[in-house]
Amino acid sequence: MPELLTVTHRRHVTPNMIRVTLSGIDLPPATAGAHCKVMLPEPGESRGAFATRLGGEGPAPVRRTYTVRHARPETGEIDIDFVDHGDTGPASAFARRAAPGDPMGFAGPGAPKLVDFDAAFYLIAADMSALPVAAAALEALPRDACGLAFLEVTTEGDRQEIDAPDGVEIRWLIHPDPHVPSPAQENAIRAMVPPARPIRTMIAGETGTVRALRLLTRGEMGVDRRMSYASGYWRIGMAEDAHQQVKRAESEADEAKLAGAV
C-alpha cells in the first residue's frame, strides 16, 4: 500500500534540479540512493481526493520511478531530486509547483545500488537523471576508496557539492541539450588511465549512453558482471512507460552479446 507523504519544502539546488523534501516516513540514512515509486497528485487536487485515488478508488495517480537522495529518520523526512524539464512532464511539473502541505504518494524503497565496497577502483557515470543515485553512491563509499566519477550535467551551474572520498575524482561534463545523444561519458572513460582491479561500476542515465558504457566496461574493459551496475533510467524521445517496455529486451540483447551468443 503506498504511503501518503507531505511536501515540507521545495527549492532549486541548481538551475535544472529541484529538491522536494517530504515528511511522514521513517527511513534509515542508508536508504539514500535507493529507488522508489512516487505517485503524483493533479494540479489543485485536494489531499482527501488524492488519498482516495492512492487507496485504489478511481483513476490511479501518475506513477514514476525516482531516487531517495537523503533520508533523515530524526525528522521523518526524505529528499527527492527532480530534473527540471519545465511543465512538459508530470513529475517535473509537480516538482515545479510543489508547495508545503501538498500530498505525494510513495512506495518502496528498494535497495541502494552500491552496497558492496570490495573494489580497488570505483567507476561511476551518470547524467542529470541519475545524478541523485550517483551522488548518494559517492557519499556512501569508504573514505579510503579510489575511483573516478563522470557526471554529465546541462550547465556549469548544475554542478553540485558531493562529499566523495578524497581518492575519488569527480569530473563534470557539460551537455547543454540532453535530447541530443552525447558521447562525452564514453569518450572520457576510453581516455582514462587503465585503473587498478577489481573494478566496480555504477552507470545510470539515458539508455543509449548506458548501453554503450555497458558494452565498453563489460566487454572491452572486462569488468565482472557481478561488479557491474548499468541501468537506463530514460530514453531520448520516449516516455517512461514505453521505455520500461523495451528496456528489458535491450538489456537481454546486450547480455547475449557480451556472452558471445550473438
PDB file of C-alpha atoms in Angstrom, residues 17-250:
ATOM      1  CA  MET A  17      17.456  20.331 -10.393  1.00  0.00           C
ATOM      2  CA  ILE A  18      14.587  20.712  -7.927  1.00  0.00           C
ATOM      3  CA  ARG A  19      14.744  19.152  -4.471  1.00  0.00           C
ATOM      4  CA  VAL A  20      11.417  18.273  -2.874  1.00  0.00           C
ATOM      5  CA  THR A  21      11.518  17.459   0.833  1.00  0.00           C
ATOM      6  CA  LEU A  22       8.750  15.187   2.112  1.00  0.00           C
ATOM      7  CA  SER A  23       7.695  14.173   5.618  1.00  0.00           C
ATOM      8  CA  GLY A  24       5.689  11.326   7.051  1.00  0.00           C
ATOM      9  CA  ILE A  25       8.051   8.366   6.639  1.00  0.00           C
ATOM     10  CA  ASP A  26      10.817   6.860   8.750  1.00  0.00           C
ATOM     11  CA  LEU A  27      13.680   5.561   6.602  1.00  0.00           C
ATOM     12  CA  PRO A  28      17.287   4.937   7.698  1.00  0.00           C
ATOM     13  CA  PRO A  29      20.065   7.146   6.300  1.00  0.00           C
ATOM     14  CA  ALA A  30      21.423   4.133   4.380  1.00  0.00           C
ATOM     15  CA  THR A  31      18.302   4.364   2.188  1.00  0.00           C
ATOM     16  CA  ALA A  32      19.958   7.196   0.250  1.00  0.00           C
ATOM     17  CA  GLY A  33      20.477   6.016  -3.322  1.00  0.00           C
ATOM     18  CA  ALA A  34      17.560   3.579  -3.260  1.00  0.00           C
ATOM     19  CA  HIS A  35      14.932   3.719  -5.984  1.00  0.00           C
ATOM     20  CA  CYS A  36      11.306   4.345  -5.118  1.00  0.00           C
ATOM     21  CA  LYS A  37       7.966   4.956  -6.796  1.00  0.00           C
ATOM     22  CA  VAL A  38       6.308   8.326  -6.457  1.00  0.00           C
ATOM     23  CA  MET A  39       2.631   8.941  -7.139  1.00  0.00           C
ATOM     24  CA  LEU A  40       1.681  12.442  -8.196  1.00  0.00           C
ATOM     25  CA  PRO A  41      -1.469  14.469  -7.464  1.00  0.00           C
ATOM     26  CA  GLU A  42      -3.134  16.511 -10.165  1.00  0.00           C
ATOM     27  CA  PRO A  43      -2.750  20.306 -10.007  1.00  0.00           C
ATOM     28  CA  GLY A  44      -5.032  21.655  -7.307  1.00  0.00           C
ATOM     29  CA  GLU A  45      -6.167  18.188  -6.170  1.00  0.00           C
ATOM     30  CA  SER A  46      -7.138  18.097  -2.500  1.00  0.00           C
ATOM     31  CA  ARG A  47      -5.344  15.823  -0.067  1.00  0.00           C
ATOM     32  CA  GLY A  48      -8.532  13.877   0.549  1.00  0.00           C
ATOM     33  CA  ALA A  49      -9.284  13.308  -3.124  1.00  0.00           C
ATOM     34  CA  PHE A  50      -5.702  12.247  -3.802  1.00  0.00           C
ATOM     35  CA  ALA A  51      -5.691   9.905  -0.782  1.00  0.00           C
ATOM     36  CA  THR A  52      -8.836   8.251  -2.150  1.00  0.00           C
ATOM     37  CA  ARG A  53      -7.176   7.618  -5.506  1.00  0.00           C
ATOM     38  CA  LEU A  54      -3.981   6.477  -3.799  1.00  0.00           C
ATOM     39  CA  GLY A  55      -6.066   3.914  -1.928  1.00  0.00           C
ATOM     40  CA  GLY A  56      -7.336   2.397  -5.165  1.00  0.00           C
ATOM     41  CA  GLU A  57     -10.625   4.178  -5.718  1.00  0.00           C
ATOM     42  CA  GLY A  58     -10.919   5.967  -9.038  1.00  0.00           C
ATOM     43  CA  PRO A  59      -8.213   6.588 -11.630  1.00  0.00           C
ATOM     44  CA  ALA A  60      -4.722   5.639 -10.463  1.00  0.00           C
ATOM     45  CA  PRO A  61      -2.324   8.553  -9.946  1.00  0.00           C
ATOM     46  CA  VAL A  62       0.574   9.027 -12.340  1.00  0.00           C
ATOM     47  CA  ARG A  63       3.486   6.903 -11.094  1.00  0.00           C
ATOM     48  CA  ARG A  64       7.184   7.488 -11.753  1.00  0.00           C
ATOM     49  CA  THR A  65      10.487   5.996 -10.566  1.00  0.00           C
ATOM     50  CA  TYR A  66      12.893   8.187  -8.591  1.00  0.00           C
ATOM     51  CA  THR A  67      15.767   8.005  -6.106  1.00  0.00           C
ATOM     52  CA  VAL A  68      15.843   8.798  -2.412  1.00  0.00           C
ATOM     53  CA  ARG A  69      18.598  11.429  -2.263  1.00  0.00           C
ATOM     54  CA  HIS A  70      18.678  11.834   1.530  1.00  0.00           C
ATOM     55  CA  ALA A  71      16.832  10.198   4.414  1.00  0.00           C
ATOM     56  CA  ARG A  72      16.629  11.791   7.862  1.00  0.00           C
ATOM     57  CA  PRO A  73      14.905   9.484  10.364  1.00  0.00           C
ATOM     58  CA  GLU A  74      15.345  12.051  13.134  1.00  0.00           C
ATOM     59  CA  THR A  75      12.803  14.287  11.373  1.00  0.00           C
ATOM     60  CA  GLY A  76      10.918  11.667   9.353  1.00  0.00           C
ATOM     61  CA  GLU A  77      11.942  13.413   6.121  1.00  0.00           C
ATOM     62  CA  ILE A  78      13.363  12.392   2.759  1.00  0.00           C
ATOM     63  CA  ASP A  79      14.627  14.419  -0.198  1.00  0.00           C
ATOM     64  CA  ILE A  80      13.841  13.534  -3.806  1.00  0.00           C
ATOM     65  CA  ASP A  81      15.556  15.442  -6.619  1.00  0.00           C
ATOM     66  CA  PHE A  82      13.709  16.095  -9.878  1.00  0.00           C
ATOM     67  CA  VAL A  83      15.302  17.296 -13.110  1.00  0.00           C
ATOM     68  CA  ASP A  84      13.508  20.491 -14.118  1.00  0.00           C
ATOM     69  CA  HIS A  85      12.092  19.840 -17.598  1.00  0.00           C
ATOM     70  CA  GLY A  86       9.572  22.632 -17.314  1.00  0.00           C
ATOM     71  CA  ASP A  87       5.928  21.602 -17.378  1.00  0.00           C
ATOM     72  CA  THR A  88       6.340  19.094 -20.218  1.00  0.00           C
ATOM     73  CA  GLY A  89       6.357  16.034 -17.952  1.00  0.00           C
ATOM     74  CA  PRO A  90       4.125  15.206 -14.963  1.00  0.00           C
ATOM     75  CA  ALA A  91       6.966  14.729 -12.471  1.00  0.00           C
ATOM     76  CA  SER A  92       8.799  17.931 -13.396  1.00  0.00           C
ATOM     77  CA  ALA A  93       5.523  19.856 -13.397  1.00  0.00           C
ATOM     78  CA  PHE A  94       4.699  18.510  -9.933  1.00  0.00           C
ATOM     79  CA  ALA A  95       8.120  19.471  -8.568  1.00  0.00           C
ATOM     80  CA  ARG A  96       7.878  22.982 -10.022  1.00  0.00           C
ATOM     81  CA  ARG A  97       4.540  23.692  -8.362  1.00  0.00           C
ATOM     82  CA  ALA A  98       5.013  21.687  -5.123  1.00  0.00           C
ATOM     83  CA  ALA A  99       4.284  23.702  -2.003  1.00  0.00           C
ATOM     84  CA  PRO A 100       4.339  22.895   1.721  1.00  0.00           C
ATOM     85  CA  GLY A 101       1.309  20.822   2.633  1.00  0.00           C
ATOM     86  CA  ASP A 102       0.888  19.222  -0.795  1.00  0.00           C
ATOM     87  CA  PRO A 103       0.479  15.429  -0.845  1.00  0.00           C
ATOM     88  CA  MET A 104       2.537  12.846  -2.712  1.00  0.00           C
ATOM     89  CA  GLY A 105       2.374   9.063  -2.770  1.00  0.00           C
ATOM     90  CA  PHE A 106       5.409   6.919  -2.048  1.00  0.00           C
ATOM     91  CA  ALA A 107       6.133   3.200  -2.446  1.00  0.00           C
ATOM     92  CA  GLY A 108       9.340   1.384  -1.635  1.00  0.00           C
ATOM     93  CA  PRO A 109      12.191   1.891  -1.301  1.00  0.00           C
ATOM     94  CA  GLY A 110      14.305  -0.739  -2.999  1.00  0.00           C
ATOM     95  CA  ALA A 111      17.931  -1.327  -2.113  1.00  0.00           C
ATOM     96  CA  PRO A 112      20.677   1.249  -2.786  1.00  0.00           C
ATOM     97  CA  LYS A 113      22.641   0.470  -5.954  1.00  0.00           C
ATOM     98  CA  LEU A 114      26.117   0.454  -4.438  1.00  0.00           C
ATOM     99  CA  VAL A 115      26.362  -1.526  -1.212  1.00  0.00           C
ATOM    100  CA  ASP A 116      29.402  -3.778  -1.745  1.00  0.00           C
ATOM    101  CA  PHE A 117      32.672  -1.960  -1.140  1.00  0.00           C
ATOM    102  CA  ASP A 118      35.089  -4.629  -2.286  1.00  0.00           C
ATOM    103  CA  ALA A 119      36.802  -2.981  -5.258  1.00  0.00           C
ATOM    104  CA  ALA A 120      40.207  -1.417  -5.791  1.00  0.00           C
ATOM    105  CA  PHE A 121      38.609   1.156  -8.097  1.00  0.00           C
ATOM    106  CA  TYR A 122      35.074   2.553  -8.449  1.00  0.00           C
ATOM    107  CA  LEU A 123      33.865   3.883 -11.790  1.00  0.00           C
ATOM    108  CA  ILE A 124      30.678   5.941 -11.677  1.00  0.00           C
ATOM    109  CA  ALA A 125      28.987   7.561 -14.673  1.00  0.00           C
ATOM    110  CA  ALA A 126      25.677   9.410 -14.729  1.00  0.00           C
ATOM    111  CA  ASP A 127      23.682  12.154 -16.400  1.00  0.00           C
ATOM    112  CA  MET A 128      21.308  14.609 -14.695  1.00  0.00           C
ATOM    113  CA  SER A 129      18.568  11.997 -14.318  1.00  0.00           C
ATOM    114  CA  ALA A 130      20.930   9.712 -12.387  1.00  0.00           C
ATOM    115  CA  LEU A 131      22.839  12.391 -10.509  1.00  0.00           C
ATOM    116  CA  PRO A 132      20.942  11.662  -7.244  1.00  0.00           C
ATOM    117  CA  VAL A 133      21.887   7.969  -7.264  1.00  0.00           C
ATOM    118  CA  ALA A 134      25.462   8.745  -8.295  1.00  0.00           C
ATOM    119  CA  ALA A 135      25.862  11.369  -5.580  1.00  0.00           C
ATOM    120  CA  ALA A 136      24.424   9.062  -2.921  1.00  0.00           C
ATOM    121  CA  ALA A 137      26.783   6.284  -4.036  1.00  0.00           C
ATOM    122  CA  LEU A 138      29.794   8.585  -3.911  1.00  0.00           C
ATOM    123  CA  GLU A 139      28.894   9.708  -0.409  1.00  0.00           C
ATOM    124  CA  ALA A 140      28.444   6.102   0.744  1.00  0.00           C
ATOM    125  CA  LEU A 141      31.901   4.962  -0.416  1.00  0.00           C
ATOM    126  CA  PRO A 142      34.538   4.162   2.211  1.00  0.00           C
ATOM    127  CA  ARG A 143      36.702   7.170   2.966  1.00  0.00           C
ATOM    128  CA  ASP A 144      39.763   5.361   1.582  1.00  0.00           C
ATOM    129  CA  ALA A 145      38.107   4.447  -1.744  1.00  0.00           C
ATOM    130  CA  CYS A 146      39.732   5.241  -5.087  1.00  0.00           C
ATOM    131  CA  GLY A 147      37.922   5.924  -8.332  1.00  0.00           C
ATOM    132  CA  LEU A 148      36.555   8.276 -10.953  1.00  0.00           C
ATOM    133  CA  ALA A 149      33.092   9.724 -11.477  1.00  0.00           C
ATOM    134  CA  PHE A 150      31.993  11.228 -14.788  1.00  0.00           C
ATOM    135  CA  LEU A 151      28.887  13.324 -14.161  1.00  0.00           C
ATOM    136  CA  GLU A 152      27.205  14.924 -17.155  1.00  0.00           C
ATOM    137  CA  VAL A 153      25.035  17.969 -16.461  1.00  0.00           C
ATOM    138  CA  THR A 154      23.247  20.607 -18.502  1.00  0.00           C
ATOM    139  CA  THR A 155      25.143  23.723 -17.406  1.00  0.00           C
ATOM    140  CA  GLU A 156      28.164  24.667 -15.306  1.00  0.00           C
ATOM    141  CA  GLY A 157      25.716  25.818 -12.670  1.00  0.00           C
ATOM    142  CA  ASP A 158      24.351  22.281 -12.299  1.00  0.00           C
ATOM    143  CA  ARG A 159      27.492  21.043 -10.589  1.00  0.00           C
ATOM    144  CA  GLN A 160      26.732  20.015  -7.018  1.00  0.00           C
ATOM    145  CA  GLU A 161      28.731  19.708  -3.829  1.00  0.00           C
ATOM    146  CA  ILE A 162      29.184  15.969  -3.236  1.00  0.00           C
ATOM    147  CA  ASP A 163      31.011  14.556  -0.227  1.00  0.00           C
ATOM    148  CA  ALA A 164      33.092  11.998  -2.117  1.00  0.00           C
ATOM    149  CA  PRO A 165      36.245  10.402  -0.664  1.00  0.00           C
ATOM    150  CA  ASP A 166      39.473  12.260  -1.378  1.00  0.00           C
ATOM    151  CA  GLY A 167      40.643   9.404  -3.604  1.00  0.00           C
ATOM    152  CA  VAL A 168      37.612   9.577  -5.888  1.00  0.00           C
ATOM    153  CA  GLU A 169      37.875  12.308  -8.507  1.00  0.00           C
ATOM    154  CA  ILE A 170      34.686  13.862  -9.890  1.00  0.00           C
ATOM    155  CA  ARG A 171      34.905  15.129 -13.461  1.00  0.00           C
ATOM    156  CA  TRP A 172      31.982  17.235 -14.625  1.00  0.00           C
ATOM    157  CA  LEU A 173      30.930  17.056 -18.271  1.00  0.00           C
ATOM    158  CA  ILE A 174      28.648  19.724 -19.771  1.00  0.00           C
ATOM    159  CA  HIS A 175      25.995  18.704 -22.300  1.00  0.00           C
ATOM    160  CA  PRO A 176      23.550  21.581 -22.892  1.00  0.00           C
ATOM    161  CA  ASP A 177      20.905  19.624 -24.807  1.00  0.00           C
ATOM    162  CA  PRO A 178      20.050  16.274 -23.169  1.00  0.00           C
ATOM    163  CA  HIS A 179      17.652  15.483 -26.011  1.00  0.00           C
ATOM    164  CA  VAL A 180      20.645  15.021 -28.304  1.00  0.00           C
ATOM    165  CA  PRO A 181      22.819  11.891 -27.784  1.00  0.00           C
ATOM    166  CA  SER A 182      26.133  12.606 -26.112  1.00  0.00           C
ATOM    167  CA  PRO A 183      29.348  10.555 -26.452  1.00  0.00           C
ATOM    168  CA  ALA A 184      31.103  12.531 -23.697  1.00  0.00           C
ATOM    169  CA  GLN A 185      30.949   9.889 -20.970  1.00  0.00           C
ATOM    170  CA  GLU A 186      32.114   7.106 -23.290  1.00  0.00           C
ATOM    171  CA  ASN A 187      34.968   9.260 -24.635  1.00  0.00           C
ATOM    172  CA  ALA A 188      36.056  10.180 -21.121  1.00  0.00           C
ATOM    173  CA  ILE A 189      36.124   6.572 -19.945  1.00  0.00           C
ATOM    174  CA  ARG A 190      38.082   5.480 -23.008  1.00  0.00           C
ATOM    175  CA  ALA A 191      40.634   8.212 -22.346  1.00  0.00           C
ATOM    176  CA  MET A 192      41.277   7.411 -18.684  1.00  0.00           C
ATOM    177  CA  VAL A 193      44.373   5.592 -17.493  1.00  0.00           C
ATOM    178  CA  PRO A 194      43.570   1.865 -17.002  1.00  0.00           C
ATOM    179  CA  PRO A 195      42.522   1.586 -13.338  1.00  0.00           C
ATOM    180  CA  ALA A 196      43.531  -0.934 -10.693  1.00  0.00           C
ATOM    181  CA  ARG A 197      41.442  -4.095 -10.484  1.00  0.00           C
ATOM    182  CA  PRO A 198      38.981  -5.276  -9.387  1.00  0.00           C
ATOM    183  CA  ILE A 199      36.716  -2.534 -10.724  1.00  0.00           C
ATOM    184  CA  ARG A 200      33.157  -1.915  -9.575  1.00  0.00           C
ATOM    185  CA  THR A 201      30.909   0.225 -11.771  1.00  0.00           C
ATOM    186  CA  MET A 202      27.712   2.138 -11.229  1.00  0.00           C
ATOM    187  CA  ILE A 203      26.388   3.575 -14.501  1.00  0.00           C
ATOM    188  CA  ALA A 204      22.956   5.114 -14.985  1.00  0.00           C
ATOM    189  CA  GLY A 205      21.144   7.627 -17.156  1.00  0.00           C
ATOM    190  CA  GLU A 206      19.952   7.818 -20.752  1.00  0.00           C
ATOM    191  CA  THR A 207      19.569   4.289 -22.118  1.00  0.00           C
ATOM    192  CA  GLY A 208      21.549   4.770 -25.320  1.00  0.00           C
ATOM    193  CA  THR A 209      24.537   6.043 -23.363  1.00  0.00           C
ATOM    194  CA  VAL A 210      24.185   3.350 -20.707  1.00  0.00           C
ATOM    195  CA  ARG A 211      24.139   0.589 -23.326  1.00  0.00           C
ATOM    196  CA  ALA A 212      27.337   1.917 -24.899  1.00  0.00           C
ATOM    197  CA  LEU A 213      29.021   2.096 -21.495  1.00  0.00           C
ATOM    198  CA  ARG A 214      27.833  -1.380 -20.518  1.00  0.00           C
ATOM    199  CA  LEU A 215      29.415  -2.867 -23.636  1.00  0.00           C
ATOM    200  CA  LEU A 216      32.582  -0.815 -23.092  1.00  0.00           C
ATOM    201  CA  THR A 217      33.102  -1.662 -19.425  1.00  0.00           C
ATOM    202  CA  ARG A 218      31.935  -5.264 -19.501  1.00  0.00           C
ATOM    203  CA  GLY A 219      33.211  -6.129 -22.969  1.00  0.00           C
ATOM    204  CA  GLU A 220      36.374  -4.143 -23.659  1.00  0.00           C
ATOM    205  CA  MET A 221      37.446  -3.420 -20.074  1.00  0.00           C
ATOM    206  CA  GLY A 222      36.469  -6.855 -18.773  1.00  0.00           C
ATOM    207  CA  VAL A 223      34.559  -5.713 -15.676  1.00  0.00           C
ATOM    208  CA  ASP A 224      32.989  -8.717 -13.968  1.00  0.00           C
ATOM    209  CA  ARG A 225      29.211  -8.849 -14.407  1.00  0.00           C
ATOM    210  CA  ARG A 226      28.791  -9.313 -10.650  1.00  0.00           C
ATOM    211  CA  MET A 227      30.566  -5.987 -10.077  1.00  0.00           C
ATOM    212  CA  SER A 228      28.678  -4.048 -12.722  1.00  0.00           C
ATOM    213  CA  TYR A 229      25.552  -1.958 -12.326  1.00  0.00           C
ATOM    214  CA  ALA A 230      24.352  -0.313 -15.534  1.00  0.00           C
ATOM    215  CA  SER A 231      20.752   0.809 -15.861  1.00  0.00           C
ATOM    216  CA  GLY A 232      18.904   3.035 -18.308  1.00  0.00           C
ATOM    217  CA  TYR A 233      16.637   5.468 -16.484  1.00  0.00           C
ATOM    218  CA  TRP A 234      15.120   7.140 -19.533  1.00  0.00           C
ATOM    219  CA  ARG A 235      15.425   7.256 -23.304  1.00  0.00           C
ATOM    220  CA  ILE A 236      15.528  10.209 -25.678  1.00  0.00           C
ATOM    221  CA  GLY A 237      12.099  10.702 -27.282  1.00  0.00           C
ATOM    222  CA  MET A 238      10.334   8.058 -25.172  1.00  0.00           C
ATOM    223  CA  ALA A 239       8.034   8.360 -22.149  1.00  0.00           C
ATOM    224  CA  GLU A 240       8.796   6.259 -19.061  1.00  0.00           C
ATOM    225  CA  ASP A 241       6.022   3.720 -19.588  1.00  0.00           C
ATOM    226  CA  ALA A 242       7.142   2.963 -23.149  1.00  0.00           C
ATOM    227  CA  HIS A 243      10.786   2.956 -22.122  1.00  0.00           C
ATOM    228  CA  GLN A 244      10.208   0.303 -19.473  1.00  0.00           C
ATOM    229  CA  GLN A 245       8.622  -1.965 -22.072  1.00  0.00           C
ATOM    230  CA  VAL A 246      11.707  -2.028 -24.296  1.00  0.00           C
ATOM    231  CA  LYS A 247      14.426  -1.680 -21.644  1.00  0.00           C
ATOM    232  CA  ARG A 248      14.373  -5.311 -20.544  1.00  0.00           C
ATOM    233  CA  ALA A 249      14.615  -6.662 -24.087  1.00  0.00           C
ATOM    234  CA  GLU A 250      17.561  -4.405 -24.859  1.00  0.00           C
TER     235      GLU A 250
END
